[in-house]
GROMACS .gro file of C-alpha atoms in nm:
model
  339
    1MET     CA    1   9.466  10.536  14.062
    2GLU     CA    2   9.293  10.854  14.076
    3ASP     CA    3   9.596  11.027  13.904
    4ILE     CA    4   9.606  10.766  13.611
    5LYS     CA    5   9.219  10.806  13.557
    6PRO     CA    6   9.255  11.133  13.353
    7LEU     CA    7   9.534  11.017  13.158
    8ILE     CA    8   9.332  10.688  13.044
    9GLU     CA    9   9.027  10.895  12.957
   10ALA     CA   10   9.244  11.126  12.734
   11LEU     CA   11   9.423  10.784  12.600
   12LYS     CA   12   9.074  10.647  12.501
   13THR     CA   13   8.950  10.977  12.364
   14LYS     CA   14   9.242  10.983  12.123
   15LEU     CA   15   9.211  10.629  12.070
   16LYS     CA   16   8.856  10.698  11.962
   17GLN     CA   17   8.953  10.993  11.744
   18ALA     CA   18   9.219  10.804  11.575
   19LEU     CA   19   8.994  10.513  11.486
   20ILE     CA   20   8.732  10.760  11.355
   21LEU     CA   21   8.976  10.942  11.113
   22TRP     CA   22   9.111  10.594  11.032
   23ALA     CA   23   8.742  10.480  10.919
   24GLU     CA   24   8.711  10.818  10.736
   25GLY     CA   25   9.038  10.742  10.561
   26PHE     CA   26   8.931  10.394  10.455
   27ARG     CA   27   8.588  10.509  10.340
   28GLU     CA   28   8.735  10.789  10.144
   29ALA     CA   29   8.967  10.511   9.972
   30CYS     CA   30   8.668  10.312   9.881
   31CYS     CA   31   8.482  10.567   9.710
   32LEU     CA   32   8.555  10.422   9.372
   33HIS     CA   33   8.238  10.546   9.210
   34ARG     CA   34   8.436  10.870   9.169
   35VAL     CA   35   8.648  10.682   8.911
   36ILE     CA   36   8.366  10.584   8.686
   37VAL     CA   37   8.256  10.956   8.721
   38LEU     CA   38   8.572  11.108   8.639
   39CYS     CA   39   8.616  10.851   8.350
   40ARG     CA   40   8.254  10.964   8.191
   41ARG     CA   41   8.388  11.316   8.200
   42SER     CA   42   8.721  11.247   8.007
   43LYS     CA   43   8.757  11.017   7.739
   44LYS     CA   44   9.147  11.041   7.774
   45LEU     CA   45   9.133  10.948   8.146
   46MET     CA   46   8.934  10.635   8.034
   47ILE     CA   47   9.164  10.541   7.765
   48ARG     CA   48   9.488  10.582   8.013
   49THR     CA   49   9.329  10.392   8.296
   50GLY     CA   50   9.205  10.136   8.034
   51GLN     CA   51   9.563  10.091   7.896
   52CYS     CA   52   9.673  10.045   8.276
   53PHE     CA   53   9.429   9.753   8.327
   54LEU     CA   54   9.513   9.597   7.989
   55LEU     CA   55   9.902   9.604   8.073
   56ASN     CA   56   9.920   9.515   8.413
   57GLY     CA   57   9.576   9.316   8.454
   58PHE     CA   58   9.547   9.132   8.142
   59ILE     CA   59   9.909   9.109   8.008
   60PHE     CA   60  10.132   9.084   8.329
   61LEU     CA   61   9.865   8.905   8.596
   62GLY     CA   62   9.755   8.694   8.269
   63SER     CA   63  10.128   8.595   8.196
   64LEU     CA   64  10.158   8.472   8.561
   65PHE     CA   65   9.847   8.271   8.549
   66VAL     CA   66   9.953   8.095   8.230
   67LEU     CA   67  10.282   8.035   8.397
   68ASN     CA   68  10.132   7.871   8.711
   69SER     CA   69   9.845   7.695   8.545
   70VAL     CA   70   9.977   7.602   8.196
   71VAL     CA   71  10.345   7.608   8.168
   72ILE     CA   72  10.463   7.456   8.478
   73PRO     CA   73  10.217   7.167   8.491
   74THR     CA   74  10.309   7.115   8.129
   75LEU     CA   75  10.675   7.110   8.233
   76GLN     CA   76  10.612   6.887   8.521
   77TRP     CA   77  10.421   6.637   8.304
   78ILE     CA   78  10.709   6.621   8.027
   79LEU     CA   79  10.969   6.630   8.276
   80PRO     CA   80  10.826   6.471   8.584
   81ASP     CA   81  11.010   6.419   8.923
   82HIS     CA   82  10.899   6.024   8.936
   83TYR     CA   83  10.664   5.796   8.761
   84SER     CA   84  10.402   5.659   8.963
   85GLN     CA   85  10.390   5.323   8.819
   86THR     CA   86  10.776   5.279   8.852
   87SER     CA   87  10.872   5.029   9.115
   88CYS     CA   88  11.117   5.113   9.392
   89GLU     CA   89  11.430   4.939   9.207
   90ALA     CA   90  11.353   5.132   8.891
   91MET     CA   91  11.316   5.442   9.085
   92SER     CA   92  11.665   5.400   9.205
   93GLU     CA   93  11.786   5.319   8.867
   94PHE     CA   94  11.624   5.627   8.697
   95HIS     CA   95  11.723   5.852   9.007
   96GLY     CA   96  11.977   6.041   8.811
   97VAL     CA   97  11.732   6.116   8.522
   98PHE     CA   98  11.468   6.263   8.750
   99LYS     CA   99  11.731   6.453   8.891
  100PHE     CA  100  11.813   6.594   8.557
  101TYR     CA  101  11.457   6.653   8.452
  102SER     CA  102  11.396   6.847   8.789
  103PHE     CA  103  11.695   7.066   8.687
  104LEU     CA  104  11.616   7.133   8.326
  105ARG     CA  105  11.269   7.203   8.462
  106GLY     CA  106  11.376   7.460   8.696
  107PHE     CA  107  11.610   7.605   8.430
  108LEU     CA  108  11.337   7.651   8.179
  109ILE     CA  109  11.132   7.817   8.413
  110GLN     CA  110  11.376   8.069   8.513
  111LEU     CA  111  11.464   8.141   8.149
  112PHE     CA  112  11.098   8.221   8.135
  113TYR     CA  113  11.159   8.470   8.414
  114VAL     CA  114  11.453   8.609   8.251
  115PHE     CA  115  11.329   8.662   7.904
  116TRP     CA  116  10.958   8.767   7.992
  117PHE     CA  117  10.849   8.847   8.333
  118TYR     CA  118  11.169   9.058   8.451
  119PRO     CA  119  11.180   9.257   8.119
  120LEU     CA  120  10.789   9.292   8.123
  121TYR     CA  121  10.804   9.414   8.491
  122VAL     CA  122  11.078   9.673   8.422
  123PHE     CA  123  10.866   9.775   8.114
  124SER     CA  124  10.528   9.784   8.303
  125PHE     CA  125  10.690   9.969   8.614
  126ILE     CA  126  10.831  10.252   8.387
  127LEU     CA  127  10.535  10.296   8.152
  128SER     CA  128  10.282  10.283   8.425
  129ASN     CA  129  10.478  10.551   8.638
  130LEU     CA  130  10.435  10.792   8.323
  131TRP     CA  131  10.058  10.664   8.288
  132TYR     CA  132   9.988  10.716   8.645
  133ASN     CA  133  10.106  11.091   8.573
  134ASP     CA  134   9.873  11.135   8.291
  135ILE     CA  135   9.578  10.974   8.497
  136ALA     CA  136   9.629  11.222   8.768
  137THR     CA  137   9.645  11.492   8.513
  138HIS     CA  138   9.319  11.397   8.323
  139GLY     CA  139   9.162  11.328   8.664
  140PHE     CA  140   9.240  11.684   8.802
  141ALA     CA  141   9.104  11.834   8.478
  142ALA     CA  142   8.777  11.630   8.492
  143MET     CA  143   8.725  11.750   8.829
  144GLY     CA  144   8.685  12.099   8.670
  145ARG     CA  145   9.015  12.220   8.811
  146SER     CA  146   9.343  12.323   8.643
  147ARG     CA  147   9.551  12.536   8.897
  148PRO     CA  148   9.423  12.667   9.239
  149SER     CA  149   9.260  13.007   9.227
  150THR     CA  150   9.404  13.304   9.449
  151VAL     CA  151   9.094  13.233   9.677
  152GLU     CA  152   9.134  12.876   9.706
  153SER     CA  153   9.517  12.907   9.755
  154LEU     CA  154   9.454  13.167  10.053
  155LYS     CA  155   9.180  12.944  10.200
  156GLN     CA  156   9.426  12.649  10.218
  157ASN     CA  157   9.710  12.857  10.342
  158ASP     CA  158   9.480  12.962  10.644
  159THR     CA  159   9.330  12.624  10.687
  160LEU     CA  160   9.612  12.430  10.678
  161THR     CA  161   9.867  12.627  10.879
  162SER     CA  162   9.947  12.407  11.162
  163ASP     CA  163   9.950  12.572  11.522
  164SER     CA  164  10.156  12.888  11.481
  165LYS     CA  165  10.377  12.742  11.206
  166VAL     CA  166  10.330  12.957  10.890
  167HIS     CA  167  10.459  12.783  10.568
  168ALA     CA  168  10.658  13.005  10.336
  169ALA     CA  169  10.495  13.069   9.994
  170ARG     CA  170  10.700  12.946   9.702
  171PRO     CA  171  10.851  13.270   9.512
  172ALA     CA  172  10.773  13.334   9.136
  173GLY     CA  173  11.008  13.299   8.852
  174LEU     CA  174  11.322  13.106   8.801
  175GLY     CA  175  11.374  13.090   9.198
  176GLY     CA  176  11.040  12.944   9.227
  177ILE     CA  177  11.127  12.666   8.970
  178MET     CA  178  11.465  12.590   9.095
  179ILE     CA  179  11.311  12.545   9.471
  180GLY     CA  180  11.031  12.326   9.320
  181ILE     CA  181  11.304  12.095   9.120
  182GLY     CA  182  11.490  12.089   9.465
  183GLU     CA  183  11.175  11.956   9.664
  184GLN     CA  184  11.086  11.692   9.400
  185VAL     CA  185  11.471  11.569   9.429
  186TYR     CA  186  11.457  11.568   9.806
  187SER     CA  187  11.090  11.432   9.816
  188LEU     CA  188  11.196  11.125   9.575
  189LEU     CA  189  11.517  11.066   9.786
  190LEU     CA  190  11.303  11.077  10.102
  191LEU     CA  191  11.056  10.820   9.990
  192THR     CA  192  11.328  10.602   9.858
  193PHE     CA  193  11.452  10.599  10.233
  194PHE     CA  194  11.126  10.542  10.355
  195PHE     CA  195  11.083  10.259  10.122
  196PHE     CA  196  11.390  10.080  10.259
  197GLU     CA  197  11.250  10.184  10.605
  198VAL     CA  198  10.940   9.993  10.528
  199TYR     CA  199  11.103   9.690  10.394
  200ALA     CA  200  11.342   9.662  10.698
  201THR     CA  201  11.052   9.641  10.932
  202GLY     CA  202  10.904   9.339  10.760
  203PHE     CA  203  11.211   9.153  10.939
  204ILE     CA  204  11.126   9.260  11.300
  205PRO     CA  205  11.026   8.948  11.495
  206TYR     CA  206  10.652   8.960  11.616
  207ILE     CA  207  10.525   9.303  11.522
  208GLY     CA  208  10.719   9.333  11.198
  209LYS     CA  209  10.432   9.240  10.997
  210ALA     CA  210  10.174   9.476  11.165
  211LEU     CA  211  10.441   9.772  11.149
  212ASN     CA  212  10.516   9.679  10.791
  213PHE     CA  213  10.133   9.713  10.726
  214VAL     CA  214  10.089  10.059  10.881
  215LEU     CA  215  10.412  10.205  10.713
  216LEU     CA  216  10.310  10.061  10.375
  217SER     CA  217   9.951  10.210  10.419
  218TRP     CA  218  10.118  10.563  10.486
  219MET     CA  219  10.357  10.534  10.171
  220TYR     CA  220  10.084  10.443   9.937
  221ALA     CA  221   9.859  10.726  10.085
  222TYR     CA  222  10.142  10.975  10.038
  223TYR     CA  223  10.206  10.832   9.687
  224CYS     CA  224   9.824  10.897   9.594
  225PHE     CA  225   9.788  11.235   9.723
  226GLU     CA  226  10.125  11.366   9.590
  227TYR     CA  227   9.978  11.384   9.260
  228LYS     CA  228   9.697  11.624   9.375
  229TRP     CA  229   9.951  11.831   9.595
  230ASN     CA  230  10.192  11.880   9.285
  231PHE     CA  231   9.897  12.015   9.098
  232THR     CA  232   9.770  12.238   9.363
  233GLU     CA  233  10.103  12.355   9.437
  234TRP     CA  234  10.160  12.244   9.783
  235GLY     CA  235  10.537  12.304   9.929
  236LEU     CA  236  10.731  11.967  10.051
  237GLU     CA  237  10.709  12.121  10.405
  238LYS     CA  238  10.319  12.194  10.377
  239ARG     CA  239  10.262  11.829  10.260
  240LEU     CA  240  10.471  11.662  10.511
  241ASP     CA  241  10.314  11.871  10.790
  242PHE     CA  242   9.958  11.791  10.669
  243PHE     CA  243  10.046  11.439  10.645
  244GLU     CA  244  10.203  11.385  10.978
  245THR     CA  245   9.942  11.599  11.175
  246ASN     CA  246   9.661  11.381  11.000
  247TRP     CA  247   9.839  11.023  11.011
  248ALA     CA  248   9.531  10.846  11.120
  249PHE     CA  249   9.315  10.951  10.840
  250PHE     CA  250   9.605  10.865  10.580
  251ALA     CA  251   9.682  10.521  10.746
  252GLY     CA  252   9.301  10.448  10.668
  253PHE     CA  253   9.328  10.560  10.295
  254GLY     CA  254   9.624  10.365  10.234
  255SER     CA  255   9.485  10.032  10.399
  256PRO     CA  256   9.250   9.911  10.106
  257CYS     CA  257   9.535   9.927   9.859
  258VAL     CA  258   9.791   9.734  10.103
  259LEU     CA  259   9.530   9.485  10.209
  260ALA     CA  260   9.493   9.392   9.813
  261ILE     CA  261   9.851   9.301   9.796
  262PHE     CA  262   9.972   9.236  10.145
  263PHE     CA  263   9.911   8.869  10.134
  264PHE     CA  264  10.036   8.789   9.763
  265PRO     CA  265  10.378   8.668   9.650
  266PRO     CA  266  10.586   8.988   9.502
  267LEU     CA  267  10.518   8.962   9.161
  268VAL     CA  268  10.134   8.903   9.197
  269GLY     CA  269  10.129   9.168   9.450
  270TYR     CA  270  10.289   9.409   9.216
  271GLY     CA  271  10.053   9.324   8.943
  272PHE     CA  272   9.755   9.395   9.174
  273MET     CA  273   9.912   9.715   9.310
  274ALA     CA  274   9.968   9.833   8.945
  275VAL     CA  275   9.595   9.782   8.851
  276LEU     CA  276   9.438   9.917   9.182
  277PHE     CA  277   9.708  10.226   9.213
  278PRO     CA  278   9.542  10.445   8.953
  279LEU     CA  279   9.212  10.397   9.105
  280PHE     CA  280   9.312  10.514   9.425
  281VAL     CA  281   9.497  10.825   9.284
  282LEU     CA  282   9.172  10.922   9.112
  283THR     CA  283   8.993  10.870   9.439
  284ALA     CA  284   9.256  11.078   9.625
  285THR     CA  285   9.179  11.355   9.339
  286GLY     CA  286   8.830  11.348   9.410
  287THR     CA  287   8.868  11.372   9.800
  288GLU     CA  288   8.855  11.694   9.987
  289ALA     CA  289   9.096  11.544  10.260
  290GLU     CA  290   9.102  11.899  10.429
  291GLN     CA  291   8.736  11.949  10.451
  292VAL     CA  292   8.666  11.595  10.571
  293ILE     CA  293   8.948  11.600  10.846
  294SER     CA  294   8.848  11.952  10.946
  295THR     CA  295   8.469  11.839  10.989
  296ARG     CA  296   8.561  11.557  11.198
  297ARG     CA  297   8.802  11.736  11.414
  298ARG     CA  298   8.543  12.002  11.503
  299ARG     CA  299   8.318  11.729  11.652
  300PHE     CA  300   8.587  11.603  11.891
  301THR     CA  301   8.601  11.728  12.241
  302GLY     CA  302   8.893  11.720  12.455
  303ALA     CA  303   9.268  11.699  12.371
  304GLN     CA  304   9.321  11.676  11.993
  305LEU     CA  305   9.545  11.404  11.811
  306GLY     CA  306   9.911  11.476  11.788
  307LYS     CA  307  10.146  11.498  11.536
  308VAL     CA  308  10.333  11.156  11.471
  309PRO     CA  309  10.687  11.198  11.279
  310VAL     CA  310  10.623  10.947  11.001
  311PHE     CA  311  10.910  11.031  10.804
  312TYR     CA  312  11.149  11.108  11.080
  313ALA     CA  313  11.368  10.816  11.067
  314ALA     CA  314  11.366  10.834  10.679
  315ASP     CA  315  11.452  11.214  10.681
  316THR     CA  316  11.732  11.182  10.968
  317LEU     CA  317  11.904  10.881  10.762
  318LEU     CA  318  11.896  11.103  10.451
  319MET     CA  319  12.045  11.387  10.612
  320ARG     CA  320  12.329  11.173  10.739
  321VAL     CA  321  12.400  11.031  10.378
  322LEU     CA  322  12.381  11.411  10.256
  323SER     CA  323  12.628  11.500  10.502
  324LEU     CA  324  12.900  11.282  10.328
  325PHE     CA  325  12.878  11.509  10.028
  326PRO     CA  326  13.031  11.872  10.014
  327SER     CA  327  12.891  12.117  10.233
  328GLU     CA  328  12.786  12.337   9.965
  329SER     CA  329  12.561  12.055   9.810
  330ARG     CA  330  12.429  11.988  10.156
  331GLU     CA  331  12.335  12.359  10.220
  332ARG     CA  332  12.171  12.383   9.883
  333THR     CA  333  11.955  12.068   9.957
  334GLN     CA  334  11.880  12.193  10.311
  335ASP     CA  335  11.765  12.528  10.168
  336ASN     CA  336  11.533  12.348   9.920
  337LYS     CA  337  11.392  12.168  10.193
  338THR     CA  338  11.333  12.444  10.419
  339LEU     CA  339  11.182  12.655  10.135
   0.00000   0.00000   0.00000
């Protein structure tokens, strides 16, 4: 028992550190007053954010509300399943009619989805993603930043070097552009495979929902910070290393967004996410995550939190898939990932 006590104490210390960093990430995500400050500084940002609210909040969620509150009840009144004042004998006589009404009602509702909601969903998804990039750009500019200065870049490189691991700087010129494009493609593929992983965990019995919640929190947190990391020119390896080293903070940061959509049907959840996501992108833009985490870590005593390979499964699966392609393409992709 005495041999186990130090292990238990170390686990308690690490759990406490994880909870503190999780709470810090959650608190940073909830600093929505930054959105107001940034919108007051930039008229373009305020317009883009307002357009997101109009499209996804008013039009998309409003359409869902009209469908569930007006269209479906009206169709149920016009094409009922049964009449309350009809006798049992009459019910049996009109059974075929009621069955036809039910089929027709369902068919009309599906037409509403096919010709309105699904096209609106696709339109909203494409346009919103374009607007998110504009919102992040205007938010970054409203923070008084354009690109990291030389001093800031050196400070970030010194601060965020994990243990003895040194992240290679991206070369200038055409080579740097090609590496940047390769990193963006690999990052897109990696997050796509990670999304499939998140989706699959929802079917695991007992722990599936909890695991799904944690993975979704990480996914949304990464999406929110990716815009900022693009502007500050962080390489993919540096992003993943920082993210996986500070997994507890990012799990906390992504939790508010997931809480807002986790208990809703898919279409309603998408609508709320599309409205809230630009707000969390802006809070991520205004969050000095490196400074916040560093300040907290300096207060910790004893063993520090270890690195959690959040993207290991997605990365392994992606490399397996890429191995099916010609070796030249695979080597080029691997070089982009490494650089």
